[in-house]
Amino acid sequence: MIIGPHLSIARGFSAAVKEAVSIGADTFQFFTRNPRGGRARDLDLMDIAKGSRMMAREGMGPLLAHAPYTLNLASDKAGVRDFAKFMMADDLARLSRMPCRYYNVHPGSHVGLGVEAGTRLIVEALNEILTGEEDLVILLETMAGKGTEIGRSFEEIKAIMDGVHQSHLLGVCLDTCHVYSAGYDLAGDLDGVLASFDRIIGLDRLKALHLNDSKMPLGSGRDRHEKIGEGTLGEEVIRSIVTHPALRDLPFFLETPNEVAGYAREIRLVRSLVG
Ligand code: FE
Ligand code: FE
Ligand code: ZN
């Protein structure tokens, strides 16, 4: 299986690759900039080359970059939308110089405009930003549905994909904590959830999973990640997810409340579930 945690690249890209190797990860996820948004640091191309060589040597990847949480393409404020578009275009330009296959974004929150109007804004923004020349895939993340988040159902994700001209550049990252909170019963009916994903979006569009346990019950609409095996999903459900024939070859990214040592233990735990 391919599994890796969310790691900080604050001490440099190659340092994060080294850290991933040291805890037995096959890959990792990182924030493109401060998760609360704002300025990105200048790329250190020497450091990126060093990290890339290390990744190639270890056979690591695919790498997943996560956009900042504050990036909201569906905001009711034009200034917030413009800043989001700027950050996303800037991220894509920077990532083109890194060995990164996927760019994960939260679709956005409509802040009262309504799902339809918000979806239109997201589609417009993506159509403005994407040129078709990108050599990575943009992953829309399935959301828990807290506040006015768009992307809490497979239909909402599909509606965005349908509107984007460069839709071949779009895929989906399924967050296990989020979909459970959004009411998809991974514990009771994993096959049914995946069948519905396949019918509405198509499983060929599913490129990665955020593998998280949850502090919240099914359908809570709340977004609270838990360590693997310690939440409302539990070890057996996690096992059924990571061994499912439709999922087991995809990369799994941990976003659980852990420090690096905790991630090392969790990676061992998940691998032991696969057997
Ligand atoms: Fe996320
Ligand atoms: Fe996530
Ligand atoms: Zn979350």
PDB file of C-alpha atoms and ligand atoms in Angstrom:
ATOM      1  CA  MET A   1       0.000   0.000   0.000  1.00  0.00           C
ATOM      2  CA  ILE A   2       0.988   3.642  -0.396  1.00  0.00           C
ATOM      3  CA  ILE A   3       0.675   5.630   2.809  1.00  0.00           C
ATOM      4  CA  GLY A   4       2.096   8.867   4.150  1.00  0.00           C
ATOM      5  CA  PRO A   5       1.269  11.607   6.647  1.00  0.00           C
ATOM      6  CA  HIS A   6       0.826  15.339   6.438  1.00  0.00           C
ATOM      7  CA  LEU A   7       4.259  16.856   7.108  1.00  0.00           C
ATOM      8  CA  SER A   8       5.549  20.387   7.467  1.00  0.00           C
ATOM      9  CA  ILE A   9       8.004  21.667   4.866  1.00  0.00           C
ATOM     10  CA  ALA A  10       8.861  24.667   7.062  1.00  0.00           C
ATOM     11  CA  ARG A  11      12.426  23.349   7.461  1.00  0.00           C
ATOM     12  CA  GLY A  12      12.710  22.714   3.744  1.00  0.00           C
ATOM     13  CA  PHE A  13      11.426  20.218   1.207  1.00  0.00           C
ATOM     14  CA  SER A  14      14.308  17.767   1.386  1.00  0.00           C
ATOM     15  CA  ALA A  15      14.063  17.756   5.201  1.00  0.00           C
ATOM     16  CA  ALA A  16      10.419  16.671   4.871  1.00  0.00           C
ATOM     17  CA  VAL A  17      11.342  13.914   2.399  1.00  0.00           C
ATOM     18  CA  LYS A  18      13.996  12.711   4.845  1.00  0.00           C
ATOM     19  CA  GLU A  19      11.481  12.767   7.684  1.00  0.00           C
ATOM     20  CA  ALA A  20       8.991  10.765   5.596  1.00  0.00           C
ATOM     21  CA  VAL A  21      11.655   8.159   4.839  1.00  0.00           C
ATOM     22  CA  SER A  22      12.640   7.959   8.510  1.00  0.00           C
ATOM     23  CA  ILE A  23       9.105   7.000   9.570  1.00  0.00           C
ATOM     24  CA  GLY A  24       8.538   4.432   6.838  1.00  0.00           C
ATOM     25  CA  ALA A  25       6.193   6.556   4.724  1.00  0.00           C
ATOM     26  CA  ASP A  26       5.861   6.027   0.968  1.00  0.00           C
ATOM     27  CA  THR A  27       4.831   9.612   0.367  1.00  0.00           C
ATOM     28  CA  PHE A  28       3.460  12.654   2.208  1.00  0.00           C
ATOM     29  CA  GLN A  29       1.219  15.692   1.994  1.00  0.00           C
ATOM     30  CA  PHE A  30       2.332  19.269   2.691  1.00  0.00           C
ATOM     31  CA  PHE A  31       0.837  22.762   2.742  1.00  0.00           C
ATOM     32  CA  THR A  32       1.883  24.945  -0.172  1.00  0.00           C
ATOM     33  CA  ARG A  33       2.075  27.890   2.240  1.00  0.00           C
ATOM     34  CA  ASN A  34       0.837  28.808   5.692  1.00  0.00           C
ATOM     35  CA  PRO A  35      -2.509  26.971   6.010  1.00  0.00           C
ATOM     36  CA  ARG A  36      -4.132  30.226   7.132  1.00  0.00           C
ATOM     37  CA  GLY A  37      -3.064  31.748   3.821  1.00  0.00           C
ATOM     38  CA  GLY A  38      -0.746  34.545   2.893  1.00  0.00           C
ATOM     39  CA  ARG A  39       2.664  34.748   1.369  1.00  0.00           C
ATOM     40  CA  ALA A  40       4.504  31.701   0.141  1.00  0.00           C
ATOM     41  CA  ARG A  41       8.223  31.404   0.774  1.00  0.00           C
ATOM     42  CA  ASP A  42      10.630  31.608  -2.144  1.00  0.00           C
ATOM     43  CA  LEU A  43      11.352  28.211  -3.654  1.00  0.00           C
ATOM     44  CA  ASP A  44      14.783  26.800  -2.884  1.00  0.00           C
ATOM     45  CA  LEU A  45      15.477  24.948  -6.120  1.00  0.00           C
ATOM     46  CA  MET A  46      18.652  23.292  -4.808  1.00  0.00           C
ATOM     47  CA  ASP A  47      16.712  21.917  -1.848  1.00  0.00           C
ATOM     48  CA  ILE A  48      13.899  20.738  -4.141  1.00  0.00           C
ATOM     49  CA  ALA A  49      16.400  18.973  -6.412  1.00  0.00           C
ATOM     50  CA  LYS A  50      17.933  17.288  -3.368  1.00  0.00           C
ATOM     51  CA  GLY A  51      14.496  16.158  -2.121  1.00  0.00           C
ATOM     52  CA  SER A  52      13.505  14.973  -5.602  1.00  0.00           C
ATOM     53  CA  ARG A  53      16.632  12.822  -5.877  1.00  0.00           C
ATOM     54  CA  MET A  54      15.906  11.307  -2.489  1.00  0.00           C
ATOM     55  CA  MET A  55      12.306  10.581  -3.525  1.00  0.00           C
ATOM     56  CA  ALA A  56      13.435   8.912  -6.753  1.00  0.00           C
ATOM     57  CA  ARG A  57      16.016   6.826  -4.907  1.00  0.00           C
ATOM     58  CA  GLU A  58      13.433   5.666  -2.360  1.00  0.00           C
ATOM     59  CA  GLY A  59      10.700   5.183  -4.973  1.00  0.00           C
ATOM     60  CA  MET A  60       8.454   7.664  -3.168  1.00  0.00           C
ATOM     61  CA  GLY A  61       5.259   9.317  -4.305  1.00  0.00           C
ATOM     62  CA  PRO A  62       2.807  10.410  -5.478  1.00  0.00           C
ATOM     63  CA  LEU A  63       3.201  13.658  -3.571  1.00  0.00           C
ATOM     64  CA  LEU A  64       0.140  15.674  -2.570  1.00  0.00           C
ATOM     65  CA  ALA A  65       0.175  19.431  -1.988  1.00  0.00           C
ATOM     66  CA  HIS A  66      -2.676  20.925   0.059  1.00  0.00           C
ATOM     67  CA  ALA A  67      -3.922  24.453  -0.626  1.00  0.00           C
ATOM     68  CA  PRO A  68      -4.368  26.786   2.371  1.00  0.00           C
ATOM     69  CA  TYR A  69      -7.686  26.496   4.242  1.00  0.00           C
ATOM     70  CA  THR A  70      -8.462  30.159   3.705  1.00  0.00           C
ATOM     71  CA  LEU A  71      -8.491  29.768  -0.073  1.00  0.00           C
ATOM     72  CA  ASN A  72     -12.193  30.287  -0.839  1.00  0.00           C
ATOM     73  CA  LEU A  73     -13.164  30.401  -4.500  1.00  0.00           C
ATOM     74  CA  ALA A  74     -16.868  30.583  -3.537  1.00  0.00           C
ATOM     75  CA  SER A  75     -16.698  33.587  -1.200  1.00  0.00           C
ATOM     76  CA  ASP A  76     -19.404  36.225  -1.382  1.00  0.00           C
ATOM     77  CA  LYS A  77     -16.622  38.860  -1.346  1.00  0.00           C
ATOM     78  CA  ALA A  78     -14.867  39.585  -4.645  1.00  0.00           C
ATOM     79  CA  GLY A  79     -11.656  40.481  -2.805  1.00  0.00           C
ATOM     80  CA  VAL A  80     -11.525  37.083  -1.083  1.00  0.00           C
ATOM     81  CA  ARG A  81     -12.207  35.310  -4.385  1.00  0.00           C
ATOM     82  CA  ASP A  82      -9.498  37.288  -6.165  1.00  0.00           C
ATOM     83  CA  PHE A  83      -6.991  36.479  -3.453  1.00  0.00           C
ATOM     84  CA  ALA A  84      -7.968  32.800  -3.666  1.00  0.00           C
ATOM     85  CA  LYS A  85      -7.464  32.813  -7.441  1.00  0.00           C
ATOM     86  CA  PHE A  86      -4.109  34.524  -7.039  1.00  0.00           C
ATOM     87  CA  MET A  87      -2.978  31.980  -4.412  1.00  0.00           C
ATOM     88  CA  MET A  88      -4.110  29.026  -6.498  1.00  0.00           C
ATOM     89  CA  ALA A  89      -2.449  30.223  -9.706  1.00  0.00           C
ATOM     90  CA  ASP A  90       0.702  30.999  -7.739  1.00  0.00           C
ATOM     91  CA  ASP A  91       0.624  27.557  -6.068  1.00  0.00           C
ATOM     92  CA  LEU A  92       0.247  25.836  -9.434  1.00  0.00           C
ATOM     93  CA  ALA A  93       3.195  27.750 -10.874  1.00  0.00           C
ATOM     94  CA  ARG A  94       5.354  26.861  -7.858  1.00  0.00           C
ATOM     95  CA  LEU A  95       4.279  23.215  -7.839  1.00  0.00           C
ATOM     96  CA  SER A  96       5.243  22.867 -11.507  1.00  0.00           C
ATOM     97  CA  ARG A  97       8.830  23.095 -10.237  1.00  0.00           C
ATOM     98  CA  MET A  98       8.337  20.360  -7.654  1.00  0.00           C
ATOM     99  CA  PRO A  99       7.865  16.594  -8.092  1.00  0.00           C
ATOM    100  CA  CYS A 100       4.203  16.920  -7.159  1.00  0.00           C
ATOM    101  CA  ARG A 101       1.410  14.917  -8.778  1.00  0.00           C
ATOM    102  CA  TYR A 102      -1.668  16.251  -6.949  1.00  0.00           C
ATOM    103  CA  TYR A 103      -2.970  19.578  -5.634  1.00  0.00           C
ATOM    104  CA  ASN A 104      -5.769  19.216  -3.082  1.00  0.00           C
ATOM    105  CA  VAL A 105      -8.279  22.046  -2.617  1.00  0.00           C
ATOM    106  CA  HIS A 106     -11.375  22.522  -0.493  1.00  0.00           C
ATOM    107  CA  PRO A 107     -13.976  23.541  -3.085  1.00  0.00           C
ATOM    108  CA  GLY A 108     -15.101  26.542  -1.018  1.00  0.00           C
ATOM    109  CA  SER A 109     -17.754  27.939   1.307  1.00  0.00           C
ATOM    110  CA  HIS A 110     -20.596  29.965  -0.172  1.00  0.00           C
ATOM    111  CA  VAL A 111     -21.097  32.076   2.975  1.00  0.00           C
ATOM    112  CA  GLY A 112     -24.835  32.408   2.420  1.00  0.00           C
ATOM    113  CA  LEU A 113     -24.964  32.778  -1.382  1.00  0.00           C
ATOM    114  CA  GLY A 114     -26.325  29.244  -1.661  1.00  0.00           C
ATOM    115  CA  VAL A 115     -24.777  26.089  -3.089  1.00  0.00           C
ATOM    116  CA  GLU A 116     -25.724  26.848  -6.689  1.00  0.00           C
ATOM    117  CA  ALA A 117     -24.319  30.376  -6.754  1.00  0.00           C
ATOM    118  CA  GLY A 118     -21.223  29.223  -4.872  1.00  0.00           C
ATOM    119  CA  THR A 119     -20.695  26.364  -7.307  1.00  0.00           C
ATOM    120  CA  ARG A 120     -20.930  28.816 -10.215  1.00  0.00           C
ATOM    121  CA  LEU A 121     -18.203  30.962  -8.639  1.00  0.00           C
ATOM    122  CA  ILE A 122     -15.921  27.950  -8.124  1.00  0.00           C
ATOM    123  CA  VAL A 123     -16.432  26.849 -11.730  1.00  0.00           C
ATOM    124  CA  GLU A 124     -15.752  30.376 -13.035  1.00  0.00           C
ATOM    125  CA  ALA A 125     -12.603  30.633 -10.952  1.00  0.00           C
ATOM    126  CA  LEU A 126     -11.253  27.254 -12.075  1.00  0.00           C
ATOM    127  CA  ASN A 127     -11.993  28.144 -15.677  1.00  0.00           C
ATOM    128  CA  GLU A 128     -10.013  31.369 -15.227  1.00  0.00           C
ATOM    129  CA  ILE A 129      -7.058  29.722 -13.520  1.00  0.00           C
ATOM    130  CA  LEU A 130      -6.582  26.472 -15.426  1.00  0.00           C
ATOM    131  CA  THR A 131      -4.779  26.721 -18.751  1.00  0.00           C
ATOM    132  CA  GLY A 132      -4.736  23.037 -19.672  1.00  0.00           C
ATOM    133  CA  GLU A 133      -0.936  23.071 -19.584  1.00  0.00           C
ATOM    134  CA  GLU A 134      -0.762  21.990 -15.932  1.00  0.00           C
ATOM    135  CA  ASP A 135       1.093  18.747 -15.396  1.00  0.00           C
ATOM    136  CA  LEU A 136      -0.595  17.941 -12.107  1.00  0.00           C
ATOM    137  CA  VAL A 137      -4.132  16.963 -11.201  1.00  0.00           C
ATOM    138  CA  ILE A 138      -6.310  19.201  -9.035  1.00  0.00           C
ATOM    139  CA  LEU A 139      -8.167  17.176  -6.428  1.00  0.00           C
ATOM    140  CA  LEU A 140     -11.447  18.493  -5.058  1.00  0.00           C
ATOM    141  CA  GLU A 141     -11.737  17.302  -1.461  1.00  0.00           C
ATOM    142  CA  THR A 142     -14.968  15.831  -0.133  1.00  0.00           C
ATOM    143  CA  MET A 143     -16.057  18.023   2.786  1.00  0.00           C
ATOM    144  CA  ALA A 144     -17.841  17.403   6.094  1.00  0.00           C
ATOM    145  CA  GLY A 145     -20.426  20.090   5.386  1.00  0.00           C
ATOM    146  CA  LYS A 146     -19.651  22.373   8.306  1.00  0.00           C
ATOM    147  CA  GLY A 147     -20.914  25.922   7.914  1.00  0.00           C
ATOM    148  CA  THR A 148     -21.622  26.598   4.242  1.00  0.00           C
ATOM    149  CA  GLU A 149     -19.001  24.244   2.781  1.00  0.00           C
ATOM    150  CA  ILE A 150     -19.583  23.051  -0.759  1.00  0.00           C
ATOM    151  CA  GLY A 151     -18.484  19.505  -1.591  1.00  0.00           C
ATOM    152  CA  ARG A 152     -20.378  17.707   1.177  1.00  0.00           C
ATOM    153  CA  SER A 153     -22.012  15.383  -1.350  1.00  0.00           C
ATOM    154  CA  PHE A 154     -20.757  13.557  -4.415  1.00  0.00           C
ATOM    155  CA  GLU A 155     -23.357  15.480  -6.436  1.00  0.00           C
ATOM    156  CA  GLU A 156     -21.853  18.814  -5.338  1.00  0.00           C
ATOM    157  CA  ILE A 157     -18.370  17.686  -6.389  1.00  0.00           C
ATOM    158  CA  LYS A 158     -19.717  16.416  -9.697  1.00  0.00           C
ATOM    159  CA  ALA A 159     -21.498  19.726 -10.392  1.00  0.00           C
ATOM    160  CA  ILE A 160     -18.148  21.545 -10.152  1.00  0.00           C
ATOM    161  CA  MET A 161     -16.381  19.034 -12.381  1.00  0.00           C
ATOM    162  CA  ASP A 162     -19.124  19.307 -14.976  1.00  0.00           C
ATOM    163  CA  GLY A 163     -18.675  23.062 -15.297  1.00  0.00           C
ATOM    164  CA  VAL A 164     -14.905  23.124 -15.720  1.00  0.00           C
ATOM    165  CA  HIS A 165     -13.600  23.141 -19.298  1.00  0.00           C
ATOM    166  CA  GLN A 166     -10.313  21.472 -18.381  1.00  0.00           C
ATOM    167  CA  SER A 167     -12.145  18.771 -16.459  1.00  0.00           C
ATOM    168  CA  HIS A 168      -9.479  16.194 -17.356  1.00  0.00           C
ATOM    169  CA  LEU A 169      -7.293  18.087 -14.856  1.00  0.00           C
ATOM    170  CA  LEU A 170      -9.748  17.411 -12.027  1.00  0.00           C
ATOM    171  CA  GLY A 171      -9.918  14.464  -9.664  1.00  0.00           C
ATOM    172  CA  VAL A 172     -11.249  13.807  -6.185  1.00  0.00           C
ATOM    173  CA  CYS A 173      -9.607  13.257  -2.807  1.00  0.00           C
ATOM    174  CA  LEU A 174     -11.980  11.401  -0.507  1.00  0.00           C
ATOM    175  CA  ASP A 175     -11.549  12.316   3.165  1.00  0.00           C
ATOM    176  CA  THR A 176     -12.870   9.428   5.269  1.00  0.00           C
ATOM    177  CA  CYS A 177     -13.583  11.638   8.300  1.00  0.00           C
ATOM    178  CA  HIS A 178     -15.395  14.218   6.175  1.00  0.00           C
ATOM    179  CA  VAL A 179     -17.636  11.862   4.190  1.00  0.00           C
ATOM    180  CA  TYR A 180     -18.653  10.053   7.385  1.00  0.00           C
ATOM    181  CA  SER A 181     -19.605  13.397   8.935  1.00  0.00           C
ATOM    182  CA  ALA A 182     -21.428  14.281   5.725  1.00  0.00           C
ATOM    183  CA  GLY A 183     -23.624  11.194   6.170  1.00  0.00           C
ATOM    184  CA  TYR A 184     -21.924   8.542   4.016  1.00  0.00           C
ATOM    185  CA  ASP A 185     -21.905   5.371   6.100  1.00  0.00           C
ATOM    186  CA  LEU A 186     -18.398   4.011   5.595  1.00  0.00           C
ATOM    187  CA  ALA A 187     -18.898   1.819   8.667  1.00  0.00           C
ATOM    188  CA  GLY A 188     -22.192   0.197   7.730  1.00  0.00           C
ATOM    189  CA  ASP A 189     -22.142   0.231   3.936  1.00  0.00           C
ATOM    190  CA  LEU A 190     -18.725   0.920   2.381  1.00  0.00           C
ATOM    191  CA  ASP A 191     -19.674  -0.886  -0.835  1.00  0.00           C
ATOM    192  CA  GLY A 192     -22.831   1.206  -1.130  1.00  0.00           C
ATOM    193  CA  VAL A 193     -20.911   4.469  -0.613  1.00  0.00           C
ATOM    194  CA  LEU A 194     -18.359   3.527  -3.272  1.00  0.00           C
ATOM    195  CA  ALA A 195     -21.109   2.408  -5.660  1.00  0.00           C
ATOM    196  CA  SER A 196     -22.756   5.788  -5.257  1.00  0.00           C
ATOM    197  CA  PHE A 197     -19.409   7.554  -5.826  1.00  0.00           C
ATOM    198  CA  ASP A 198     -18.959   5.497  -8.973  1.00  0.00           C
ATOM    199  CA  ARG A 199     -22.461   6.234 -10.240  1.00  0.00           C
ATOM    200  CA  ILE A 200     -22.289   9.988  -9.583  1.00  0.00           C
ATOM    201  CA  ILE A 201     -18.626  10.891 -10.192  1.00  0.00           C
ATOM    202  CA  GLY A 202     -16.919   7.725 -11.451  1.00  0.00           C
ATOM    203  CA  LEU A 203     -14.307   5.829  -9.442  1.00  0.00           C
ATOM    204  CA  ASP A 204     -11.735   6.577 -12.156  1.00  0.00           C
ATOM    205  CA  ARG A 205     -11.762  10.172 -10.811  1.00  0.00           C
ATOM    206  CA  LEU A 206     -10.843   9.093  -7.287  1.00  0.00           C
ATOM    207  CA  LYS A 207      -7.087   9.693  -7.012  1.00  0.00           C
ATOM    208  CA  ALA A 208      -6.312   9.792  -3.287  1.00  0.00           C
ATOM    209  CA  LEU A 209      -7.776   9.384   0.179  1.00  0.00           C
ATOM    210  CA  HIS A 210      -7.334  11.345   3.367  1.00  0.00           C
ATOM    211  CA  LEU A 211      -7.314   8.484   5.836  1.00  0.00           C
ATOM    212  CA  ASN A 212      -8.636   9.852   9.125  1.00  0.00           C
ATOM    213  CA  ASP A 213     -10.692   8.489  11.953  1.00  0.00           C
ATOM    214  CA  SER A 214     -13.368  10.835  13.300  1.00  0.00           C
ATOM    215  CA  LYS A 215     -14.350  12.210  16.714  1.00  0.00           C
ATOM    216  CA  MET A 216     -17.910  12.676  15.463  1.00  0.00           C
ATOM    217  CA  PRO A 217     -20.822  10.341  14.667  1.00  0.00           C
ATOM    218  CA  LEU A 218     -22.200   9.616  11.194  1.00  0.00           C
ATOM    219  CA  GLY A 219     -23.892  12.637   9.654  1.00  0.00           C
ATOM    220  CA  SER A 220     -22.733  15.122  12.319  1.00  0.00           C
ATOM    221  CA  GLY A 221     -21.706  17.692   9.718  1.00  0.00           C
ATOM    222  CA  ARG A 222     -18.687  18.418  11.925  1.00  0.00           C
ATOM    223  CA  ASP A 223     -15.037  18.183  10.987  1.00  0.00           C
ATOM    224  CA  ARG A 224     -12.990  16.693  13.831  1.00  0.00           C
ATOM    225  CA  HIS A 225     -10.245  14.247  12.886  1.00  0.00           C
ATOM    226  CA  GLU A 226      -9.206  11.462  15.260  1.00  0.00           C
ATOM    227  CA  LYS A 227      -6.234   9.099  15.393  1.00  0.00           C
ATOM    228  CA  ILE A 228      -6.662   5.866  13.419  1.00  0.00           C
ATOM    229  CA  GLY A 229      -8.574   3.293  15.453  1.00  0.00           C
ATOM    230  CA  GLU A 230      -9.504   5.717  18.245  1.00  0.00           C
ATOM    231  CA  GLY A 231     -12.576   7.306  16.707  1.00  0.00           C
ATOM    232  CA  THR A 232     -16.094   6.552  15.551  1.00  0.00           C
ATOM    233  CA  LEU A 233     -14.795   4.636  12.505  1.00  0.00           C
ATOM    234  CA  GLY A 234     -12.403   2.356  14.388  1.00  0.00           C
ATOM    235  CA  GLU A 235      -9.785  -0.119  13.263  1.00  0.00           C
ATOM    236  CA  GLU A 236     -12.062  -2.584  11.512  1.00  0.00           C
ATOM    237  CA  VAL A 237     -13.628   0.064   9.283  1.00  0.00           C
ATOM    238  CA  ILE A 238     -10.190   1.496   8.502  1.00  0.00           C
ATOM    239  CA  ARG A 239      -9.084  -2.031   7.606  1.00  0.00           C
ATOM    240  CA  SER A 240     -12.038  -2.482   5.253  1.00  0.00           C
ATOM    241  CA  ILE A 241     -11.176   0.846   3.584  1.00  0.00           C
ATOM    242  CA  VAL A 242      -7.462   0.242   3.032  1.00  0.00           C
ATOM    243  CA  THR A 243      -8.016  -3.310   1.785  1.00  0.00           C
ATOM    244  CA  HIS A 244     -11.000  -2.546  -0.462  1.00  0.00           C
ATOM    245  CA  PRO A 245     -10.248  -3.589  -4.073  1.00  0.00           C
ATOM    246  CA  ALA A 246     -11.445  -0.208  -5.384  1.00  0.00           C
ATOM    247  CA  LEU A 247      -9.223   1.721  -2.946  1.00  0.00           C
ATOM    248  CA  ARG A 248      -6.189  -0.328  -1.951  1.00  0.00           C
ATOM    249  CA  ASP A 249      -3.968   0.849  -4.829  1.00  0.00           C
ATOM    250  CA  LEU A 250      -4.641   4.548  -4.173  1.00  0.00           C
ATOM    251  CA  PRO A 251      -2.375   6.686  -1.978  1.00  0.00           C
ATOM    252  CA  PHE A 252      -3.612   7.179   1.628  1.00  0.00           C
ATOM    253  CA  PHE A 253      -2.681  10.378   3.440  1.00  0.00           C
ATOM    254  CA  LEU A 254      -2.969  10.657   7.233  1.00  0.00           C
ATOM    255  CA  GLU A 255      -4.244  13.949   8.665  1.00  0.00           C
ATOM    256  CA  THR A 256      -4.736  12.687  12.172  1.00  0.00           C
ATOM    257  CA  PRO A 257      -3.845  14.669  15.319  1.00  0.00           C
ATOM    258  CA  ASN A 258      -0.279  13.365  15.589  1.00  0.00           C
ATOM    259  CA  GLU A 259       3.308  14.481  15.876  1.00  0.00           C
ATOM    260  CA  VAL A 260       5.870  12.760  13.667  1.00  0.00           C
ATOM    261  CA  ALA A 261       6.465   9.893  16.134  1.00  0.00           C
ATOM    262  CA  GLY A 262       2.706   9.313  16.286  1.00  0.00           C
ATOM    263  CA  TYR A 263       2.581   9.121  12.499  1.00  0.00           C
ATOM    264  CA  ALA A 264       5.354   6.518  12.520  1.00  0.00           C
ATOM    265  CA  ARG A 265       3.264   4.351  14.883  1.00  0.00           C
ATOM    266  CA  GLU A 266       0.111   4.956  12.857  1.00  0.00           C
ATOM    267  CA  ILE A 267       1.756   3.958   9.577  1.00  0.00           C
ATOM    268  CA  ARG A 268       2.881   0.703  11.228  1.00  0.00           C
ATOM    269  CA  LEU A 269      -0.633   0.171  12.577  1.00  0.00           C
ATOM    270  CA  VAL A 270      -2.318   0.691   9.193  1.00  0.00           C
ATOM    271  CA  ARG A 271       0.206  -1.582   7.456  1.00  0.00           C
ATOM    272  CA  SER A 272      -0.491  -4.276  10.058  1.00  0.00           C
ATOM    273  CA  LEU A 273      -4.215  -3.999   9.293  1.00  0.00           C
ATOM    274  CA  VAL A 274      -3.485  -4.819   5.663  1.00  0.00           C
ATOM    275  CA  GLY A 275      -1.535  -7.865   6.834  1.00  0.00           C
TER     276      GLY A 275
HETATM  277 FE    FE B   1      -8.317  19.322   3.562  1.00  0.00          FE
HETATM  278 FE    FE B   2      -8.746  16.181   4.507  1.00  0.00          FE
HETATM  279 ZN    ZN B   3     -10.956  17.879   7.970  1.00  0.00          ZN
END
